[in-house]
PDB file of C-alpha atoms in Angstrom:
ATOM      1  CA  UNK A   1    -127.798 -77.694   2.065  1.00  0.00           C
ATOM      2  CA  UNK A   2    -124.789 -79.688   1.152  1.00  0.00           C
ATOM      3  CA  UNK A   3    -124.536 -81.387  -2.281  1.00  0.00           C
ATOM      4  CA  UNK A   4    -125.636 -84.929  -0.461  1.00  0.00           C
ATOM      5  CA  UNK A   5    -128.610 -83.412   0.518  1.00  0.00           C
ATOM      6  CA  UNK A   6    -129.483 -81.587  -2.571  1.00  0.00           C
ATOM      7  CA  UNK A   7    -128.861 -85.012  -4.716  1.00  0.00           C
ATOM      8  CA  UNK A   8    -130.821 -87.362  -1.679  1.00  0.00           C
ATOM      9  CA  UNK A   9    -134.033 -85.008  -1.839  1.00  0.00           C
ATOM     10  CA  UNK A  10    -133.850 -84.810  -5.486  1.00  0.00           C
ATOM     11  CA  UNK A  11    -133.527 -89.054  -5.957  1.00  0.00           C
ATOM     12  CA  UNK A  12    -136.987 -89.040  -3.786  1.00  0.00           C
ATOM     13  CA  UNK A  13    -138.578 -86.595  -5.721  1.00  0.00           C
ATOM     14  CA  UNK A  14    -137.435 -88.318  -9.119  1.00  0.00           C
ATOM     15  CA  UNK A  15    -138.410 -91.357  -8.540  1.00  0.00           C
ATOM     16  CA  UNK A  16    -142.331 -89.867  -6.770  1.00  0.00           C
ATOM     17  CA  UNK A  17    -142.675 -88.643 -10.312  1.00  0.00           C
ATOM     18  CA  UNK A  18    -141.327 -91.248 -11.917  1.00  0.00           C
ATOM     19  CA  UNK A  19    -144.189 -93.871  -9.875  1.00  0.00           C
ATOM     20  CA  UNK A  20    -146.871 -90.801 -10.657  1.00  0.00           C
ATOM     21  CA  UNK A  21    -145.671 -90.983 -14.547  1.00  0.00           C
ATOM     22  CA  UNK A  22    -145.991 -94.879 -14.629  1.00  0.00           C
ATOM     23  CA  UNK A  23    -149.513 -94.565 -12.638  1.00  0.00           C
ATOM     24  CA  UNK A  24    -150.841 -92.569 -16.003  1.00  0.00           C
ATOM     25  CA  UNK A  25    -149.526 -94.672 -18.610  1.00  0.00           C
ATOM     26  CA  UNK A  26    -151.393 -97.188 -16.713  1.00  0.00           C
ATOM     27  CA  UNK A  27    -154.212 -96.000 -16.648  1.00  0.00           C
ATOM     28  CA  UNK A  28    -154.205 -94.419 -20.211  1.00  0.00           C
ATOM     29  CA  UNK A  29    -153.964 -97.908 -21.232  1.00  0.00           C
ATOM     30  CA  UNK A  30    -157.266 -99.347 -18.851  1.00  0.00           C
ATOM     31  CA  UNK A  31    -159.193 -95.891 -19.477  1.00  0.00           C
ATOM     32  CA  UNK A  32    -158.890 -96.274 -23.213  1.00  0.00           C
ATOM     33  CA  UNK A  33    -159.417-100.094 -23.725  1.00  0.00           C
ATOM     34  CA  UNK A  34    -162.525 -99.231 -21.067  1.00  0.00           C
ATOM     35  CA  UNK A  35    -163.872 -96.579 -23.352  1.00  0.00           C
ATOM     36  CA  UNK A  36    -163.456 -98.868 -26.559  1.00  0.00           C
ATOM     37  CA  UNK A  37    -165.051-101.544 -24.788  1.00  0.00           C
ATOM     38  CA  UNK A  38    -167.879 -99.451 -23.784  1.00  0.00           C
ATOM     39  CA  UNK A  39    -168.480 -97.360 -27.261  1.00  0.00           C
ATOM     40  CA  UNK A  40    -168.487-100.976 -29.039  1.00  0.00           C
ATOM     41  CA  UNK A  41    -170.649-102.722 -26.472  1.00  0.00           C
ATOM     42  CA  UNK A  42    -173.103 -99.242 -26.435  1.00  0.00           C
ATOM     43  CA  UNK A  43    -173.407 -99.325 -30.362  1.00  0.00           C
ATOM     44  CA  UNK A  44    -175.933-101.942 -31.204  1.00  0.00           C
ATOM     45  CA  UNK A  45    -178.455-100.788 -28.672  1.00  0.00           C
ATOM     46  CA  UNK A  46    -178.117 -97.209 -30.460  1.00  0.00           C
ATOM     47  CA  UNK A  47    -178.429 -98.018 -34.252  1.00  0.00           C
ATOM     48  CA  UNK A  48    -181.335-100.558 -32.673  1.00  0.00           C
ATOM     49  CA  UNK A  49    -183.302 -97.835 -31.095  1.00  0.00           C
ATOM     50  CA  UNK A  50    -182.812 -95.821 -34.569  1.00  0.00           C
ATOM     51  CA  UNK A  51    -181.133 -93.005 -32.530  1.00  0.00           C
ATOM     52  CA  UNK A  52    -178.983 -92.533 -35.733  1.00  0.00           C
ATOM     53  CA  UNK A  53    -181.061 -89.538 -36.391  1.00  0.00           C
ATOM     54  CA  UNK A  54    -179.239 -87.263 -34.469  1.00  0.00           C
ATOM     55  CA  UNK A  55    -175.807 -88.235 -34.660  1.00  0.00           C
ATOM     56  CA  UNK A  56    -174.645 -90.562 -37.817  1.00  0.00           C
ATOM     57  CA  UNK A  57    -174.359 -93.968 -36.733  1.00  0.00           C
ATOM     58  CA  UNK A  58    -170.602 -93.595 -38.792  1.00  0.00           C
ATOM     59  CA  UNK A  59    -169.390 -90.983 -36.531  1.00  0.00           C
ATOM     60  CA  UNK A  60    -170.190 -92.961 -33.202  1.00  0.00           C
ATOM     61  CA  UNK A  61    -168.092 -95.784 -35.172  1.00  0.00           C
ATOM     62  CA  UNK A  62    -164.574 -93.104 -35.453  1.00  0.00           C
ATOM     63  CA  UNK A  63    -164.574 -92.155 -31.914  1.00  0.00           C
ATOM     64  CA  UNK A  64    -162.915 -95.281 -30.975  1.00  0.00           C
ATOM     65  CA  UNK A  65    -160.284 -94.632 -33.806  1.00  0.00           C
ATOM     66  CA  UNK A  66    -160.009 -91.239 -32.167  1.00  0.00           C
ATOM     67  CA  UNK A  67    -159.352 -92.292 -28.257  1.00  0.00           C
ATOM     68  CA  UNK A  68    -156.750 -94.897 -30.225  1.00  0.00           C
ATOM     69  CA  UNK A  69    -154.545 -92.161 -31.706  1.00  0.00           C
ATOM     70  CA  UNK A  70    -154.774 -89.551 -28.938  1.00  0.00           C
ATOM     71  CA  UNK A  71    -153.934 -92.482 -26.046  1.00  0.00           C
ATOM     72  CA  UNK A  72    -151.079 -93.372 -28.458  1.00  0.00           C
ATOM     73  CA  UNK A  73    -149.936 -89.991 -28.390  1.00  0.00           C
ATOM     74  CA  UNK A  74    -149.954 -89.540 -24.613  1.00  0.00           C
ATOM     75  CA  UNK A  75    -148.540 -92.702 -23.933  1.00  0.00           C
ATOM     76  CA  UNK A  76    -145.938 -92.039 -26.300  1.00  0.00           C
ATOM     77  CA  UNK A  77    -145.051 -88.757 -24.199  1.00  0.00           C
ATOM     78  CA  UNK A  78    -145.180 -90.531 -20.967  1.00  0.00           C
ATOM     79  CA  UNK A  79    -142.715 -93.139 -22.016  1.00  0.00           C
ATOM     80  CA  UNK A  80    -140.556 -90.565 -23.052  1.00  0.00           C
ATOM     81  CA  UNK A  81    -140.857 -88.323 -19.799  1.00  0.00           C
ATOM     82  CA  UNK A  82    -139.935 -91.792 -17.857  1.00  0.00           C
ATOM     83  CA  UNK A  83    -137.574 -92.061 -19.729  1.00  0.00           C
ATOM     84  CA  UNK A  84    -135.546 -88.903 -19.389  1.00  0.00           C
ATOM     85  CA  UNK A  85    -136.277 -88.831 -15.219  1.00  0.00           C
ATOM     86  CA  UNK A  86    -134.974 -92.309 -15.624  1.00  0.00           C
ATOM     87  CA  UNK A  87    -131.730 -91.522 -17.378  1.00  0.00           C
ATOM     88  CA  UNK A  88    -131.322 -88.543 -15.286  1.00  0.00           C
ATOM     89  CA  UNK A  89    -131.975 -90.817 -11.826  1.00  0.00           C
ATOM     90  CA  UNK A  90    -129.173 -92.954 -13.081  1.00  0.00           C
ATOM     91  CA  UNK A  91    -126.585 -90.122 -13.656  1.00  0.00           C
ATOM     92  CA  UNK A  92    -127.494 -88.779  -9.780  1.00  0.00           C
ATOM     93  CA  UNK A  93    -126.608 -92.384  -8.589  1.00  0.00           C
ATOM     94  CA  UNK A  94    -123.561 -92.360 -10.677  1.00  0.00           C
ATOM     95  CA  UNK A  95    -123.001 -88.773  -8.741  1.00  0.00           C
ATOM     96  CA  UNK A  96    -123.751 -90.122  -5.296  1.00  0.00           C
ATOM     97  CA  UNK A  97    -123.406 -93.755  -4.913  1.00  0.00           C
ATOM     98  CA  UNK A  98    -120.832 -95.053  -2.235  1.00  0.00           C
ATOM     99  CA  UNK A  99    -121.295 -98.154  -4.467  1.00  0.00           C
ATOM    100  CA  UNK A 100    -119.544 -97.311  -7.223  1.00  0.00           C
ATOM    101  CA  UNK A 101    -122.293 -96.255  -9.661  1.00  0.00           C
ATOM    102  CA  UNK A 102    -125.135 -98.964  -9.023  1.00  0.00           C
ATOM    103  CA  UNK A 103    -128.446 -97.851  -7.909  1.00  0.00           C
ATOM    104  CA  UNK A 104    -131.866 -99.029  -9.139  1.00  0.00           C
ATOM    105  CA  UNK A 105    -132.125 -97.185 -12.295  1.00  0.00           C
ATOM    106  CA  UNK A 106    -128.685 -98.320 -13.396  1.00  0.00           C
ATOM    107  CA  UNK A 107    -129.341-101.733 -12.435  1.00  0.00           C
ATOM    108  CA  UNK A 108    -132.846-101.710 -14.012  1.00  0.00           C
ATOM    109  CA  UNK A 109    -131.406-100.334 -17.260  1.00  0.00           C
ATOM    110  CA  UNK A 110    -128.990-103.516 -17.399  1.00  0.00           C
ATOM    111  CA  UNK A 111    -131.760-106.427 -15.945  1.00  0.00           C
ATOM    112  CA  UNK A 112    -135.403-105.017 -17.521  1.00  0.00           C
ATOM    113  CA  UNK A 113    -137.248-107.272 -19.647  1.00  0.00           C
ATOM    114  CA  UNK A 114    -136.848-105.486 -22.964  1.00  0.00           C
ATOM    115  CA  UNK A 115    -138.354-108.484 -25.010  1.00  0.00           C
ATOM    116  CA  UNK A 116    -141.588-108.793 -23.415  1.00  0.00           C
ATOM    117  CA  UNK A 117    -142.235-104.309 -22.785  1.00  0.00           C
ATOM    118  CA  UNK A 118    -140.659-104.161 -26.602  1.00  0.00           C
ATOM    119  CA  UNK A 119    -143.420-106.965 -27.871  1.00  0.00           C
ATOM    120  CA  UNK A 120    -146.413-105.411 -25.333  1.00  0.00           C
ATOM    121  CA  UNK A 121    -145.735-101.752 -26.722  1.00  0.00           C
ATOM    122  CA  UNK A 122    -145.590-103.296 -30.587  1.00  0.00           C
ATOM    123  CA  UNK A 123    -148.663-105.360 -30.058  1.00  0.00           C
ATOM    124  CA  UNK A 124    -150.806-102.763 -28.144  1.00  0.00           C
ATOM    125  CA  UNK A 125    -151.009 -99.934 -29.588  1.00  0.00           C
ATOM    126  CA  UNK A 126    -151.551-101.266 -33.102  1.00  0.00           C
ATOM    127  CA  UNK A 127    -153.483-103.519 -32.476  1.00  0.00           C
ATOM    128  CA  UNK A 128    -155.820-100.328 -30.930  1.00  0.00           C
ATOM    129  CA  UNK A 129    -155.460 -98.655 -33.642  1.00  0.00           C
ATOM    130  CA  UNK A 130    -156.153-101.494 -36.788  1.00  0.00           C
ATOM    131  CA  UNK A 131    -159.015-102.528 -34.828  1.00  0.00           C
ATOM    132  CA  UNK A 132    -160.854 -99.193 -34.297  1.00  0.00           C
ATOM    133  CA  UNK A 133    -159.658 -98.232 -38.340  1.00  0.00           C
ATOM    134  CA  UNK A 134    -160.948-101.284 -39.230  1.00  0.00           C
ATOM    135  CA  UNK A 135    -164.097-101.504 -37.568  1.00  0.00           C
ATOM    136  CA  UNK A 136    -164.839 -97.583 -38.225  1.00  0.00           C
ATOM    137  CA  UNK A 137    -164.257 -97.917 -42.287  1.00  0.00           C
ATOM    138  CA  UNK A 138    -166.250-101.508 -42.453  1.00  0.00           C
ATOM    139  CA  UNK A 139    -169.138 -99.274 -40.332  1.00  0.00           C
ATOM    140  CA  UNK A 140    -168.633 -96.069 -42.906  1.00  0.00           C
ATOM    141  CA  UNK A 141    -168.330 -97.886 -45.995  1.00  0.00           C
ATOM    142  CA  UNK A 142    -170.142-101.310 -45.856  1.00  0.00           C
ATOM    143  CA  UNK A 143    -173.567 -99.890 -45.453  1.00  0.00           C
ATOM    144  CA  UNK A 144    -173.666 -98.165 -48.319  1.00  0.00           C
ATOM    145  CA  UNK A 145    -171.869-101.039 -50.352  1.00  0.00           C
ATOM    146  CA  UNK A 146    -174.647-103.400 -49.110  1.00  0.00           C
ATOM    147  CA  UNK A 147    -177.518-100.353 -50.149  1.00  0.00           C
ATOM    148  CA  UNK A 148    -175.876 -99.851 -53.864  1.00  0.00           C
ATOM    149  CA  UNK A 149    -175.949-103.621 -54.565  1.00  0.00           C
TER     150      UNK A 149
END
């Protein structure tokens, strides 16, 4: 296998993980929104039906909190992942390129809408994770505020 070689397979199989990495944050994102979305909209039928006897009605009211902060966590690692396979994708093409250095990943790293992923990532995630807080303390604490009074 000649150097060429080595650096053409390796490019291909970058950038198939690199799609594959993308394709989970993705759906991190839609899977935990979908499973907010679903606890929330699930909630009044079960403190309706008095089904709090089992489980706490509180605790049902955390789990939301709980998807937040572990989604955050994993989405945090996959942006970093993509980020390393992409930094490393650009130094191959800076290795191989008859075009002196340019290749997708370079180019992308110049031309990528930093303003709008920089605002989505800042808006997302905490929003996620006031709203679930939020909603899971007003659900702990306000019933017993409103049976003290």
């Amino acid at each position: 296998m000649t150097k060429e070689e080595f650096f053409k397979i390796e490019h291909q199989v970058c950038h198939a993980k690199m799609t594959q990495a993308v394709d989970y944050l993705i759906k991190i994102e839609l899977f935990t929104l979908l499973a907010i979305g679903a606890i929330y909209a699930w909630y009044p039928k079960y403190i309706q039906e008095g089904q709090g006897a089992t489980v706490p009605t509180w605790i049902v009211l955390w789990i939301p909190f709980l998807f937040s902060l572990i989604a955050v966590v994993r989405s945090t690692m996959q942006r970093k992942y993509i980020g390393a396979v992409s930094e490393y994708l650009a130094d191959l093409e800076a290795e191989v390129s008859p075009f002196s250095s340019v290749g997708w990943e370079t180019w992308y790293d110049k031309n990528k809408p930093k303003r709008w992923n920089e605002f989505y990532r800042r808006v997302l995630w905490p929003t996620f994770i006031l709203g679930t807080f939020s909603l899971a303390v007003l659900g702990t604490f306000l019933p017993q505020v409103q049976h003290a009074s």
